Coordinates of N, CA and C in Angstrom, one line a residue:
Chain A
D1 N 12.3 -12.8 0.7 CA 13.3 -11.8 1.2 C 12.7 -10.4 1.3
Q2 N 12.4 -10.1 2.6 CA 11.7 -8.8 2.8 C 12.6 -7.6 2.6
Q3 N 12.3 -6.7 1.8 CA 13.1 -5.5 1.6 C 12.7 -4.4 2.5
V4 N 11.4 -4.4 3.0 CA 10.9 -3.4 4.0 C 10.4 -4.2 5.2
K5 N 10.9 -4.0 6.3 CA 10.6 -4.8 7.5 C 10.0 -3.9 8.6
Q6 N 8.8 -4.3 9.1 CA 8.3 -3.7 10.3 C 8.2 -4.9 11.3
N7 N 9.1 -4.8 12.3 CA 9.3 -6.0 13.2 C 8.3 -6.0 14.3
S8 N 7.5 -4.9 14.5 CA 6.5 -4.9 15.6 C 5.1 -5.1 15.0
P9 N 4.5 -6.2 15.2 CA 3.2 -6.4 14.6 C 2.1 -5.5 15.3
S10 N 2.4 -5.1 16.5 CA 1.4 -4.2 17.2 C 2.1 -3.4 18.2
L11 N 1.4 -2.3 18.6 CA 1.9 -1.3 19.5 C 0.8 -0.7 20.2
S12 N 0.8 -0.5 21.6 CA -0.2 0.1 22.3 C 0.4 1.4 23.0
V13 N -0.3 2.5 22.9 CA 0.2 3.8 23.4 C -1.0 4.5 24.1
Q14 N -0.7 5.1 25.2 CA -1.6 5.9 25.9 C -2.0 7.2 25.1
E15 N -3.3 7.5 25.1 CA -3.7 8.8 24.4 C -2.9 9.9 25.0
G16 N -2.5 10.8 24.1 CA -1.7 12.0 24.5 C -0.2 11.8 24.5
R17 N 0.2 10.5 24.5 CA 1.7 10.2 24.5 C 2.2 10.2 23.1
I18 N 3.5 9.9 22.9 CA 4.1 9.8 21.6 C 4.0 8.3 21.1
S19 N 3.6 8.1 19.9 CA 3.7 6.8 19.2 C 4.9 6.8 18.3
I20 N 5.7 5.8 18.4 CA 6.9 5.6 17.5 C 6.8 4.3 16.8
L21 N 6.7 4.4 15.5 CA 6.6 3.2 14.7 C 7.9 3.1 13.9
N22 N 8.5 1.9 13.9 CA 9.8 1.7 13.3 C 9.7 0.8 12.0
C23 N 10.7 1.1 11.2 CA 10.8 0.4 9.9 C 12.3 0.2 9.5
D24 N 12.7 -0.9 9.0 CA 14.0 -1.1 8.5 C 13.9 -1.5 7.0
Y25 N 14.9 -1.2 6.2 CA 14.9 -1.6 4.8 C 16.3 -2.2 4.5
T26 N 16.3 -2.9 3.4 CA 17.6 -3.6 3.0 C 18.2 -3.0 1.7
N27 N 17.3 -2.5 0.9 CA 17.8 -2.0 -0.5 C 18.3 -0.6 -0.4
S28 N 19.6 -0.4 -0.6 CA 20.2 1.0 -0.5 C 19.8 1.8 -1.7
M29 N 19.1 1.2 -2.7 CA 18.7 2.0 -3.9 C 17.4 2.7 -3.7
F30 N 16.7 2.4 -2.6 CA 15.4 3.1 -2.3 C 15.7 4.6 -2.2
D31 N 14.8 5.3 -2.8 CA 14.9 6.8 -2.8 C 13.8 7.5 -2.1
Y32 N 12.6 6.9 -2.1 CA 11.5 7.5 -1.5 C 11.0 6.5 -0.4
F33 N 10.5 7.1 0.7 CA 10.0 6.3 1.8 C 8.6 6.9 2.2
L34 N 7.6 6.1 2.3 CA 6.3 6.6 2.6 C 5.7 5.8 3.7
W35 N 4.7 6.5 4.4 CA 3.9 5.8 5.4 C 2.4 5.9 5.0
Y36 N 1.8 4.8 5.2 CA 0.3 4.7 4.9 C -0.4 4.3 6.2
K37 N -1.6 4.7 6.3 CA -2.5 4.4 7.4 C -3.7 3.6 6.8
K38 N -4.1 2.6 7.5 CA -5.2 1.8 7.0 C -6.2 1.5 8.2
Y39 N -7.5 1.9 7.9 CA -8.6 1.5 8.8 C -9.2 0.2 8.3
P40 N -9.9 -0.6 9.1 CA -10.5 -1.8 8.7 C -11.5 -1.5 7.6
A41 N -11.6 -2.4 6.6 CA -12.6 -2.3 5.5 C -12.4 -1.1 4.6
E42 N -11.2 -0.4 4.7 CA -10.9 0.7 3.8 C -9.6 0.5 3.1
G43 N -9.3 1.2 2.1 CA -8.0 1.2 1.4 C -7.0 2.0 2.2
P44 N -5.7 1.7 2.0 CA -4.7 2.5 2.7 C -4.7 3.9 2.2
T45 N -4.4 4.8 3.1 CA -4.3 6.2 2.7 C -2.9 6.8 3.0
F46 N -2.4 7.6 2.1 CA -1.1 8.2 2.2 C -1.0 9.1 3.4
L47 N 0.0 9.0 4.2 CA 0.2 9.8 5.4 C 1.3 10.8 5.2
I48 N 2.5 10.4 5.0 CA 3.6 11.3 4.9 C 4.8 10.5 4.2
S49 N 5.7 11.3 3.7 CA 6.8 10.6 3.0 C 8.1 11.4 3.2
I50 N 9.2 10.8 2.8 CA 10.5 11.5 2.9 C 11.4 11.0 1.8
S51 N 12.2 11.9 1.3 CA 13.1 11.6 0.3 C 14.4 11.2 0.9
S52 N 15.2 10.4 0.2 CA 16.5 9.9 0.8 C 17.5 11.0 1.0
I53 N 17.3 12.2 0.5 CA 18.2 13.3 0.6 C 17.9 14.1 1.9
K54 N 16.8 13.7 2.6 CA 16.5 14.4 3.8 C 16.6 13.4 5.0
D55 N 16.6 13.9 6.2 CA 16.6 13.1 7.4 C 15.4 13.3 8.3
K56 N 14.5 14.2 7.9 CA 13.4 14.5 8.7 C 12.3 15.2 7.8
N57 N 11.1 14.8 8.0 CA 10.0 15.5 7.4 C 8.8 15.6 8.4
E58 N 8.2 16.7 8.5 CA 7.2 17.0 9.5 C 5.9 17.4 8.8
D59 N 4.7 16.9 9.3 CA 3.4 17.4 8.9 C 2.5 17.3 10.0
G60 N 2.3 18.4 10.7 CA 1.4 18.4 11.8 C 1.9 17.6 12.9
R61 N 1.1 16.6 13.3 CA 1.4 15.7 14.5 C 2.4 14.6 14.0
F62 N 2.6 14.5 12.7 CA 3.4 13.4 12.2 C 4.8 13.8 11.7
T63 N 5.8 13.1 12.1 CA 7.1 13.3 11.7 C 7.8 12.0 11.3
V64 N 8.4 12.0 10.2 CA 9.2 10.8 9.8 C 10.7 11.2 9.8
F65 N 11.4 10.3 10.4 CA 12.9 10.4 10.5 C 13.5 9.3 9.7
L66 N 14.6 9.6 9.0 CA 15.3 8.7 8.1 C 16.8 8.6 8.5
N67 N 17.3 7.5 8.8 CA 18.7 7.2 9.1 C 19.2 6.3 8.0
K68 N 19.8 6.9 7.0 CA 20.3 6.1 5.8 C 21.4 5.2 6.2
S69 N 22.3 5.6 7.0 CA 23.4 4.7 7.3 C 22.9 3.4 8.0
A70 N 21.9 3.6 8.8 CA 21.3 2.4 9.5 C 20.2 1.7 8.7
K71 N 19.8 2.3 7.6 CA 18.7 1.8 6.8 C 17.5 1.7 7.7
H72 N 17.1 2.8 8.4 CA 16.1 2.7 9.3 C 15.3 4.0 9.2
L73 N 13.9 3.9 9.3 CA 13.1 5.1 9.4 C 12.1 4.9 10.5
S74 N 11.6 6.0 11.0 CA 10.5 5.9 12.1 C 9.5 7.0 11.8
L75 N 8.3 6.7 12.3 CA 7.2 7.6 12.3 C 6.8 8.0 13.7
H76 N 6.8 9.3 14.0 CA 6.4 9.7 15.3 C 5.1 10.4 15.2
I77 N 4.2 10.1 16.1 CA 2.9 10.7 16.2 C 2.8 11.4 17.6
V78 N 2.7 12.7 17.6 CA 2.6 13.4 18.8 C 1.6 14.6 18.8
P79 N 0.6 14.7 19.7 CA 0.2 13.6 20.6 C -0.6 12.6 20.0
S80 N -0.6 11.4 20.5 CA -1.5 10.3 19.9 C -2.9 10.6 20.3
Q81 N -3.8 10.3 19.3 CA -5.2 10.5 19.5 C -6.0 9.2 19.2
P82 N -7.2 9.0 19.7 CA -7.9 7.8 19.5 C -8.1 7.5 18.0
G83 N -8.3 8.5 17.1 CA -8.4 8.2 15.7 C -7.2 7.7 15.0
D84 N -6.1 7.7 15.8 CA -4.8 7.2 15.2 C -4.8 5.7 15.2
S85 N -5.7 5.1 15.9 CA -5.7 3.6 16.0 C -6.0 3.1 14.6
A86 N -5.0 2.3 14.1 CA -5.1 1.9 12.7 C -3.9 1.0 12.4
V87 N -3.8 0.4 11.2 CA -2.6 -0.3 10.8 C -1.8 0.7 10.0
Y88 N -0.5 0.7 10.3 CA 0.5 1.6 9.6 C 1.4 0.8 8.8
F89 N 1.5 1.2 7.5 CA 2.4 0.5 6.6 C 3.6 1.4 6.3
C90 N 4.8 0.9 6.4 CA 6.0 1.6 5.9 C 6.2 1.1 4.5
A91 N 6.6 2.0 3.6 CA 6.8 1.6 2.2 C 8.0 2.3 1.6
A92 N 8.5 1.8 0.5 CA 9.7 2.4 -0.1 C 9.6 2.2 -1.6
S93 N 10.2 3.1 -2.4 CA 10.3 3.0 -3.8 C 11.6 3.5 -4.3
G94 N 11.9 3.2 -5.6 CA 13.2 3.6 -6.2 C 13.2 5.0 -6.6
G95 N 12.0 5.7 -6.5 CA 12.0 7.2 -6.8 C 11.7 7.4 -8.2
V96 N 12.2 8.5 -8.7 CA 11.8 9.0 -10.1 C 12.1 7.9 -11.1
G97 N 11.2 7.6 -11.9 CA 11.3 6.5 -12.9 C 11.0 5.1 -12.4
D98 N 10.8 5.0 -11.1 CA 10.5 3.7 -10.6 C 9.4 3.9 -9.5
D99 N 8.1 3.9 -10.0 CA 7.0 4.2 -9.1 C 6.5 3.0 -8.3
K100 N 7.1 1.8 -8.5 CA 6.6 0.7 -7.7 C 6.9 0.9 -6.3
I101 N 5.9 0.6 -5.4 CA 6.1 0.8 -4.0 C 6.1 -0.6 -3.4
I102 N 7.1 -0.9 -2.5 CA 7.2 -2.1 -1.7 C 6.8 -1.8 -0.3
F103 N 5.8 -2.6 0.2 CA 5.3 -2.3 1.5 C 5.8 -3.3 2.6
G104 N 5.9 -2.8 3.8 CA 6.2 -3.7 4.9 C 4.9 -4.4 5.3
K105 N 5.0 -5.2 6.3 CA 3.8 -6.0 6.7 C 2.8 -5.3 7.6
G106 N 3.2 -4.1 8.1 CA 2.3 -3.3 8.9 C 2.5 -3.4 10.4
T107 N 2.2 -2.4 11.1 CA 2.1 -2.4 12.6 C 0.7 -1.9 13.0
R108 N 0.1 -2.6 13.8 CA -1.3 -2.2 14.3 C -1.1 -1.4 15.6
L109 N -1.5 -0.1 15.5 CA -1.4 0.8 16.6 C -2.7 0.9 17.3
H110 N -2.6 0.7 18.7 CA -3.8 0.9 19.5 C -3.6 2.1 20.4
I111 N -4.5 3.0 20.4 CA -4.4 4.2 21.3 C -5.3 3.9 22.4
L112 N -4.8 3.9 23.6 CA -5.5 3.5 24.8 C -6.1 4.8 25.5
P113 N -7.3 4.8 25.9 CA -7.9 6.0 26.6 C -7.3 6.2 27.9
Chain B
N1 N -17.4 11.4 -6.7 CA -16.2 11.6 -5.9 C -14.9 11.2 -6.6
A2 N -13.9 12.0 -6.6 CA -12.7 11.7 -7.3 C -12.0 10.6 -6.5
G3 N -11.3 9.7 -7.3 CA -10.6 8.6 -6.6 C -10.5 7.4 -7.4
V4 N -10.4 6.3 -6.7 CA -10.3 4.9 -7.4 C -11.5 4.1 -6.9
T5 N -12.2 3.6 -7.9 CA -13.4 2.8 -7.7 C -13.2 1.3 -8.0
Q6 N -13.4 0.5 -7.1 CA -13.3 -1.0 -7.3 C -14.6 -1.7 -7.3
T7 N -14.9 -2.6 -8.2 CA -16.1 -3.4 -8.1 C -15.7 -4.9 -8.4
P8 N -16.4 -5.9 -7.8 CA -17.3 -5.7 -6.7 C -16.6 -5.5 -5.4
K9 N -17.3 -5.2 -4.3 CA -16.7 -5.1 -3.0 C -16.5 -6.5 -2.3
F10 N -17.4 -7.4 -2.6 CA -17.3 -8.7 -2.0 C -17.6 -9.7 -3.1
Q11 N -16.9 -10.9 -3.1 CA -17.2 -12.0 -4.0 C -16.8 -13.3 -3.4
V12 N -17.7 -14.3 -3.6 CA -17.4 -15.7 -3.3 C -17.3 -16.5 -4.5
L13 N -16.2 -17.2 -4.8 CA -16.1 -18.0 -5.9 C -15.9 -19.5 -5.5
K14 N -16.2 -20.4 -6.4 CA -15.9 -21.8 -6.2 C -14.5 -22.0 -6.9
T15 N -13.8 -23.0 -6.4 CA -12.5 -23.3 -7.0 C -12.7 -23.6 -8.5
G16 N -11.9 -23.0 -9.3 CA -12.0 -23.3 -10.8 C -12.8 -22.2 -11.5
Q17 N -13.6 -21.4 -10.8 CA -14.4 -20.4 -11.5 C -13.5 -19.2 -11.9
S18 N -13.9 -18.4 -12.8 CA -13.2 -17.3 -13.2 C -13.9 -16.0 -12.9
M19 N -13.2 -14.9 -12.7 CA -13.9 -13.6 -12.5 C -12.9 -12.5 -12.8
T20 N -13.4 -11.3 -13.1 CA -12.6 -10.1 -13.3 C -13.0 -9.1 -12.3
L21 N -11.9 -8.6 -11.7 CA -12.1 -7.4 -10.7 C -11.8 -6.1 -11.5
Q22 N -12.8 -5.2 -11.3 CA -12.7 -4.0 -12.1 C -12.1 -2.8 -11.2
C23 N -11.4 -2.0 -11.9 CA -10.9 -0.8 -11.2 C -10.9 0.4 -12.2
A24 N -11.3 1.5 -11.7 CA -11.3 2.7 -12.5 C -10.9 3.9 -11.7
Q25 N -10.1 4.8 -12.3 CA -9.7 6.1 -11.6 C -10.0 7.3 -12.5
D26 N -10.4 8.4 -11.8 CA -10.8 9.6 -12.5 C -9.8 10.7 -12.2
M27 N -8.6 10.4 -11.9 CA -7.6 11.5 -11.6 C -6.6 11.7 -12.7
N28 N -6.8 11.1 -13.9 CA -5.9 11.2 -15.0 C -4.5 10.7 -14.7
H29 N -4.4 9.7 -13.8 CA -3.1 9.1 -13.5 C -2.6 8.2 -14.6
N30 N -1.3 8.2 -14.7 CA -0.7 7.3 -15.7 C -0.6 5.9 -15.2
S31 N -0.2 5.7 -14.0 CA 0.2 4.4 -13.4 C -0.9 3.8 -12.6
M32 N -1.1 2.5 -12.8 CA -2.1 1.8 -12.0 C -1.5 0.5 -11.5
Y33 N -2.1 0.0 -10.4 CA -1.4 -1.2 -9.7 C -2.5 -2.0 -9.1
W34 N -2.2 -3.3 -9.0 CA -3.0 -4.3 -8.2 C -2.2 -4.9 -7.1
Y35 N -2.7 -4.8 -5.9 CA -2.1 -5.4 -4.8 C -3.0 -6.4 -4.1
R36 N -2.5 -7.4 -3.4 CA -3.3 -8.2 -2.5 C -2.8 -8.1 -1.1
Q37 N -3.7 -8.2 -0.2 CA -3.3 -8.1 1.2 C -3.8 -9.3 1.9
D38 N -2.9 -10.0 2.6 CA -3.1 -11.2 3.3 C -2.7 -11.0 4.8
P39 N -3.4 -11.7 5.7 CA -3.0 -11.5 7.1 C -1.5 -11.7 7.4
G40 N -0.8 -10.8 8.0 CA 0.6 -11.0 8.3 C 1.5 -10.8 7.1
M41 N 1.0 -10.5 6.0 CA 1.8 -10.4 4.8 C 2.0 -9.0 4.2
G42 N 1.2 -8.1 4.7 CA 1.3 -6.8 4.2 C 0.6 -6.7 2.8
L43 N 1.1 -5.8 2.0 CA 0.5 -5.6 0.6 C 1.6 -6.0 -0.4
R44 N 1.2 -6.9 -1.3 CA 2.1 -7.5 -2.2 C 1.6 -7.1 -3.6
L45 N 2.5 -6.7 -4.5 CA 2.2 -6.2 -5.8 C 2.0 -7.4 -6.7
I46 N 0.8 -7.4 -7.4 CA 0.5 -8.5 -8.4 C 0.9 -8.1 -9.8
Y47 N 0.4 -7.0 -10.3 CA 0.7 -6.5 -11.6 C 0.6 -4.9 -11.5
Y48 N 1.3 -4.3 -12.4 CA 1.2 -2.9 -12.5 C 1.2 -2.4 -14.0
S49 N 0.8 -1.2 -14.2 CA 0.7 -0.6 -15.6 C 1.3 0.8 -15.5
A50 N 2.4 1.0 -16.0 CA 3.1 2.3 -15.9 C 2.4 3.4 -16.9
S51 N 1.7 2.9 -17.9 CA 1.0 3.8 -18.8 C 0.0 3.0 -19.6
E52 N -0.9 3.6 -20.3 CA -1.9 2.9 -21.1 C -1.2 2.1 -22.1
G53 N -1.6 0.8 -22.2 CA -1.0 -0.1 -23.2 C 0.2 -0.9 -22.7
T54 N 0.6 -0.7 -21.5 CA 1.7 -1.4 -20.9 C 1.3 -2.1 -19.6
T55 N 1.8 -3.3 -19.4 CA 1.6 -4.0 -18.1 C 2.8 -4.8 -17.8
D56 N 3.1 -4.9 -16.5 CA 4.3 -5.7 -16.1 C 3.9 -6.5 -14.8
K57 N 4.7 -7.6 -14.6 CA 4.5 -8.4 -13.4 C 5.1 -7.8 -12.2
G58 N 4.4 -8.0 -11.1 CA 4.9 -7.6 -9.8 C 5.5 -8.8 -9.1
E59 N 5.3 -8.8 -7.8 CA 5.9 -9.8 -6.9 C 5.2 -11.2 -7.0
V60 N 3.9 -11.1 -7.1 CA 3.1 -12.4 -7.0 C 2.1 -12.5 -8.2
P61 N 2.6 -12.6 -9.5 CA 1.6 -12.5 -10.6 C 1.0 -13.9 -11.0
N62 N 1.5 -15.0 -10.4 CA 1.0 -16.3 -10.9 C -0.5 -16.5 -10.6
G63 N -1.2 -16.9 -11.6 CA -2.7 -17.1 -11.5 C -3.5 -15.9 -11.8
Y64 N -2.9 -14.8 -12.3 CA -3.6 -13.6 -12.6 C -3.2 -13.1 -14.0
N65 N -4.2 -12.4 -14.6 CA -3.9 -11.6 -15.8 C -4.5 -10.2 -15.6
V66 N -4.0 -9.3 -16.4 CA -4.5 -7.9 -16.3 C -4.7 -7.3 -17.6
S67 N -5.5 -6.3 -17.7 CA -5.8 -5.6 -18.9 C -5.9 -4.1 -18.6
R68 N -5.1 -3.3 -19.3 CA -5.2 -1.8 -19.1 C -6.0 -1.4 -20.3
L69 N -7.3 -1.3 -20.1 CA -8.3 -1.1 -21.1 C -8.2 0.3 -21.7
N70 N -7.9 1.3 -20.9 CA -7.7 2.6 -21.3 C -7.0 3.3 -20.2
K71 N -6.8 4.6 -20.2 CA -6.1 5.3 -19.1 C -6.8 5.2 -17.8
R72 N -8.1 5.1 -17.8 CA -8.9 5.1 -16.6 C -9.0 3.7 -16.0
E73 N -9.0 2.6 -16.8 CA -9.4 1.3 -16.2 C -8.3 0.3 -16.3
F74 N -8.2 -0.5 -15.2 CA -7.2 -1.5 -15.1 C -7.9 -2.7 -14.4
S75 N -8.1 -3.8 -15.1 CA -8.8 -4.9 -14.6 C -7.9 -6.1 -14.3
L76 N -8.3 -6.9 -13.3 CA -7.5 -8.0 -12.8 C -8.4 -9.3 -13.0
R77 N -7.9 -10.3 -13.7 CA -8.6 -11.5 -14.0 C -8.0 -12.7 -13.4
L78 N -8.9 -13.5 -12.7 CA -8.5 -14.8 -12.2 C -9.2 -15.8 -13.2
E79 N -8.4 -16.6 -13.9 CA -8.9 -17.5 -14.9 C -9.5 -18.8 -14.3
S80 N -8.8 -19.3 -13.2 CA -9.2 -20.5 -12.6 C -8.9 -20.3 -11.1
A81 N -9.9 -19.8 -10.3 CA -9.6 -19.4 -9.0 C -9.2 -20.6 -8.1
A82 N -8.3 -20.3 -7.2 CA -7.9 -21.3 -6.2 C -8.0 -20.8 -4.8
P83 N -8.2 -21.6 -3.8 CA -8.3 -21.1 -2.4 C -7.2 -20.2 -2.0
S84 N -6.0 -20.4 -2.5 CA -4.8 -19.6 -2.2 C -5.0 -18.1 -2.6
Q85 N -6.0 -17.9 -3.5 CA -6.3 -16.6 -4.0 C -7.3 -15.8 -3.1
T86 N -7.8 -16.5 -2.1 CA -8.6 -15.8 -1.1 C -7.8 -14.7 -0.5
S87 N -8.3 -13.4 -0.6 CA -7.5 -12.3 -0.2 C -8.4 -11.0 -0.3
V88 N -7.8 -9.9 0.1 CA -8.4 -8.6 -0.2 C -7.5 -8.0 -1.2
Y89 N -8.2 -7.6 -2.3 CA -7.4 -7.0 -3.5 C -7.7 -5.5 -3.5
F90 N -6.5 -4.8 -3.7 CA -6.6 -3.3 -3.7 C -6.0 -2.9 -5.1
C91 N -6.7 -2.0 -5.7 CA -6.3 -1.3 -6.9 C -5.8 0.1 -6.4
A92 N -4.7 0.6 -7.1 CA -4.2 1.9 -6.8 C -3.8 2.6 -8.0
S93 N -3.6 3.9 -8.0 CA -3.1 4.7 -9.1 C -2.2 5.8 -8.6
S94 N -1.3 6.2 -9.5 CA -0.4 7.3 -9.1 C -0.1 8.2 -10.4
G95 N 0.0 9.5 -10.1 CA 0.4 10.4 -11.2 C 1.8 10.9 -10.9
Q96 N 2.1 12.0 -11.5 CA 3.4 12.7 -11.1 C 3.4 13.1 -9.7
G97 N 4.5 13.0 -9.0 CA 4.5 13.5 -7.6 C 4.3 12.4 -6.6
L98 N 4.9 11.2 -6.9 CA 4.8 10.1 -6.0 C 5.2 10.5 -4.6
L99 N 6.2 11.2 -4.4 CA 6.7 11.6 -3.1 C 5.7 12.5 -2.4
A100 N 5.0 13.4 -3.1 CA 4.1 14.3 -2.5 C 2.8 13.7 -2.2
Y101 N 2.4 12.8 -3.0 CA 1.0 12.3 -2.9 C 0.9 10.8 -2.8
G102 N 1.9 10.0 -3.0 CA 1.8 8.6 -2.9 C 0.9 8.0 -3.9
Y103 N 0.4 6.8 -3.6 CA -0.7 6.2 -4.4 C -2.0 6.5 -3.8
T104 N -3.0 6.5 -4.7 CA -4.4 6.6 -4.2 C -5.0 5.2 -4.3
F105 N -5.5 4.6 -3.2 CA -6.0 3.3 -3.2 C -7.6 3.3 -3.3
G106 N -8.1 2.2 -3.9 CA -9.5 2.0 -3.8 C -9.8 1.3 -2.5
S107 N -11.1 1.0 -2.2 CA -11.5 0.5 -0.9 C -11.4 -1.0 -0.9
G108 N -11.1 -1.6 -1.9 CA -10.8 -3.1 -1.9 C -11.9 -4.0 -2.3
T109 N -11.5 -5.2 -2.8 CA -12.5 -6.3 -3.1 C -12.1 -7.4 -2.2
R110 N -13.0 -7.9 -1.4 CA -12.7 -9.1 -0.5 C -13.2 -10.3 -1.2
L111 N -12.3 -11.2 -1.6 CA -12.6 -12.4 -2.4 C -12.3 -13.6 -1.6
T112 N -13.3 -14.5 -1.6 CA -13.2 -15.8 -0.9 C -13.4 -16.9 -2.0
V113 N -12.4 -17.8 -2.0 CA -12.5 -18.9 -3.0 C -12.7 -20.2 -2.1
V114 N -13.8 -20.9 -2.4 CA -14.1 -22.1 -1.6 C -14.0 -23.3 -2.4

């Protein structure tokens, strides 16, 4: 029973355009939501996060949006660059006192020249 | 370099053999984790340790044991390897500030059981 779902296994976007990666979750007790980026043969690296008390968090080209009523979050990358080609994992945790992170299956993003 | 170090990077085992995957962090983090990554399955938690001296099962603990040797080191042991344990294993650690910093992951151990 997947608690964090990334329904798009892959996504192709033209360089310079916006990349939008989507994620749904089922557990309303999740308090923290995180995005990780992974290159082949490397470990995942932390990208950006959002607390359940916010609906938007921005860091440079990366913005995460949270819609709690829909149990949906999305990661926007603007503008997309070739180095953004990677697998992106959506993840969630119970927050303070519960540091275990549950990951989605990932979305492979291809940035096309 | 500060971070999480995993050894070995690659390993091939025969069915029934045992081995220990090593993980060490130098960030003074309290919590450490072992995940496995399989194609199309994302990252699944095997075991975790919230602090030195404590360990707990994650989502897929069967066939594995762990030891939190001290604050720095958290090892994962396969007592009798099976082909279903062929995977990429990642160790991670976290301190205070999960929302700000997330986990720090090692570069992984690619294990093949034949």
